[in-house]
Amino acid sequence: MPSRPAYPYDRTPRVETDSGAFFKFAAILLGFTVAVVGFFAMMMWSDARDARESGASATTPAVTSGHNHSTDHNTALPLNSFAGVVPDNAEELAKAHKAYDAALPPVPAGDVVKVHMTLKDMTVEVAPGVKYNTWSFSGHGAPGPIVHVREGQTVEMTLTNGGAIPHSIDFHAARIAPNVAFRDVMPGQSFTFRFKASDPGVFMYHCGTKPVLAHIANGMYGAIVVTPTTHPLPKADKEYVLVASEWYLNGDGIKEPASLDMAKARAMMPDWTTFNGYANQYVTHPLTADPGETVRFWVVAAGPTLDSDFHVVGTIFDRAWPNANVTGTPQRGVQTVQVPAGGGGVFDVKIDQPGLYPFVSHAFAHVDLGQVGLLKVGNPKGTTTH
Ligand SMILES: [Cu+2]
């Protein structure tokens, strides 16, 4: 159990006044009362926790395997933060980590694009040496694969549930009855639905099975880019997809994998925030561009709850399409754009001067927790050219 200072009681400066004895007595009495109440509260909490844990261990083999309510109570109050907790060899592990490929994949040919994801319960790293039990859309961890189609193509989506509990997939790019298309798929089953990608932009997809907070927090999200054809975008030389998200851990994930701490997810107290699922991965393995190239970022904030305030340090967006409204006129000369949880944004930068340009969520707690990367333009001095 963590020891927290009993703030503010032990930090309140002592102020002596002339009104003297009564207030001193009252203060002592109050202090005594607080201590007694606190003691009994602690005992009750401890009993409740023991009861929960013994109950949970008797009925639930693992928090990854089901909708059991033990996941709701892994951490009792006060909530423990594991922010920034990494093993000693974190730097080495970060270098060895294979970064999620942020490059926008090409659009498949044909009128119908078949997408098949086989869902798998798996352990991934969300930061160097920090393991987490995810429900992964495709056996690659989180986010799921980048889906790229052209406006007007039909997406034929098949979800095979290789996990232990029901899951589903909700595409924000679709206009479709959710009770039909986004329905739960039972373990071992597959389900196929189609939708026409008529609205260009970058959209989130995610599991929509209840509790959605838990399913998204466990890594069930990704991005689909629908490239516009009716009103094509200006040419870009490099295109990258970034999915911002946050992780809520019930342990540090170092010796054994962490699972979801639902209380922290509800309290919006993440341990790590990431681009493409792993803290700081593009700091160690920067995205690249040549000087003078136009770089396009397709950004989704998956949450589950927090927005991402997208900003590239050392430059200004040449074009920004807030809310990924790519059929509209882009904003120019914009510094930071909010990408709402469950929403997207598209951002062009054109950088002439070689250097290392951090891209961040400028809500800076996010940077501290890992939602930062580097765009390496050219071969700036002082960096390797691997
Ligand atoms: Cu799910």
PDB file of N, CA and C in Angstrom, residues 150-152 198 200 227-233 326-327:
ATOM      1  N   ARG A 150      -9.904   4.473 -50.857  1.00  0.00           N
ATOM      2  CA  ARG A 150     -10.203   5.677 -51.618  1.00  0.00           C
ATOM      3  C   ARG A 150     -11.690   5.967 -51.487  1.00  0.00           C
ATOM      4  N   GLU A 151     -12.021   7.239 -51.456  1.00  0.00           N
ATOM      5  CA  GLU A 151     -13.427   7.650 -51.419  1.00  0.00           C
ATOM      6  C   GLU A 151     -14.195   6.918 -52.522  1.00  0.00           C
ATOM      7  N   GLY A 152     -15.287   6.307 -52.164  1.00  0.00           N
ATOM      8  CA  GLY A 152     -16.117   5.594 -53.139  1.00  0.00           C
ATOM      9  C   GLY A 152     -15.900   4.093 -53.133  1.00  0.00           C
ATOM     10  N   SER A 198     -17.817   6.760 -48.307  1.00  0.00           N
ATOM     11  CA  SER A 198     -18.257   7.927 -49.087  1.00  0.00           C
ATOM     12  C   SER A 198     -17.731   9.240 -48.519  1.00  0.00           C
ATOM     13  N   PRO A 200     -14.593  11.278 -47.118  1.00  0.00           N
ATOM     14  CA  PRO A 200     -13.141  11.233 -46.969  1.00  0.00           C
ATOM     15  C   PRO A 200     -12.672  11.829 -45.650  1.00  0.00           C
ATOM     16  N   THR A 227      -9.019   8.423 -48.590  1.00  0.00           N
ATOM     17  CA  THR A 227      -8.417   9.470 -49.416  1.00  0.00           C
ATOM     18  C   THR A 227      -9.469  10.076 -50.341  1.00  0.00           C
ATOM     19  N   PRO A 228      -9.570  11.406 -50.340  1.00  0.00           N
ATOM     20  CA  PRO A 228     -10.610  12.035 -51.159  1.00  0.00           C
ATOM     21  C   PRO A 228     -10.301  11.953 -52.652  1.00  0.00           C
ATOM     22  N   THR A 229     -11.334  11.736 -53.429  1.00  0.00           N
ATOM     23  CA  THR A 229     -11.182  11.729 -54.885  1.00  0.00           C
ATOM     24  C   THR A 229     -11.993  12.849 -55.536  1.00  0.00           C
ATOM     25  N   THR A 230     -13.139  13.182 -54.952  1.00  0.00           N
ATOM     26  CA  THR A 230     -13.976  14.241 -55.527  1.00  0.00           C
ATOM     27  C   THR A 230     -13.259  15.592 -55.446  1.00  0.00           C
ATOM     28  N   HIS A 231     -12.677  15.862 -54.293  1.00  0.00           N
ATOM     29  CA  HIS A 231     -11.871  17.071 -54.111  1.00  0.00           C
ATOM     30  C   HIS A 231     -10.502  16.628 -53.611  1.00  0.00           C
ATOM     31  N   PRO A 232      -9.611  16.260 -54.532  1.00  0.00           N
ATOM     32  CA  PRO A 232      -8.321  15.689 -54.096  1.00  0.00           C
ATOM     33  C   PRO A 232      -7.500  16.688 -53.275  1.00  0.00           C
ATOM     34  N   LEU A 233      -6.704  16.162 -52.381  1.00  0.00           N
ATOM     35  CA  LEU A 233      -5.820  17.000 -51.577  1.00  0.00           C
ATOM     36  C   LEU A 233      -4.568  17.338 -52.387  1.00  0.00           C
ATOM     37  N   VAL A 326     -11.634  17.157 -44.749  1.00  0.00           N
ATOM     38  CA  VAL A 326     -10.763  17.385 -45.900  1.00  0.00           C
ATOM     39  C   VAL A 326     -11.506  17.895 -47.132  1.00  0.00           C
ATOM     40  N   THR A 327     -12.817  17.931 -47.084  1.00  0.00           N
ATOM     41  CA  THR A 327     -13.549  18.520 -48.213  1.00  0.00           C
ATOM     42  C   THR A 327     -13.642  20.042 -48.060  1.00  0.00           C
TER      43      THR A 327
END
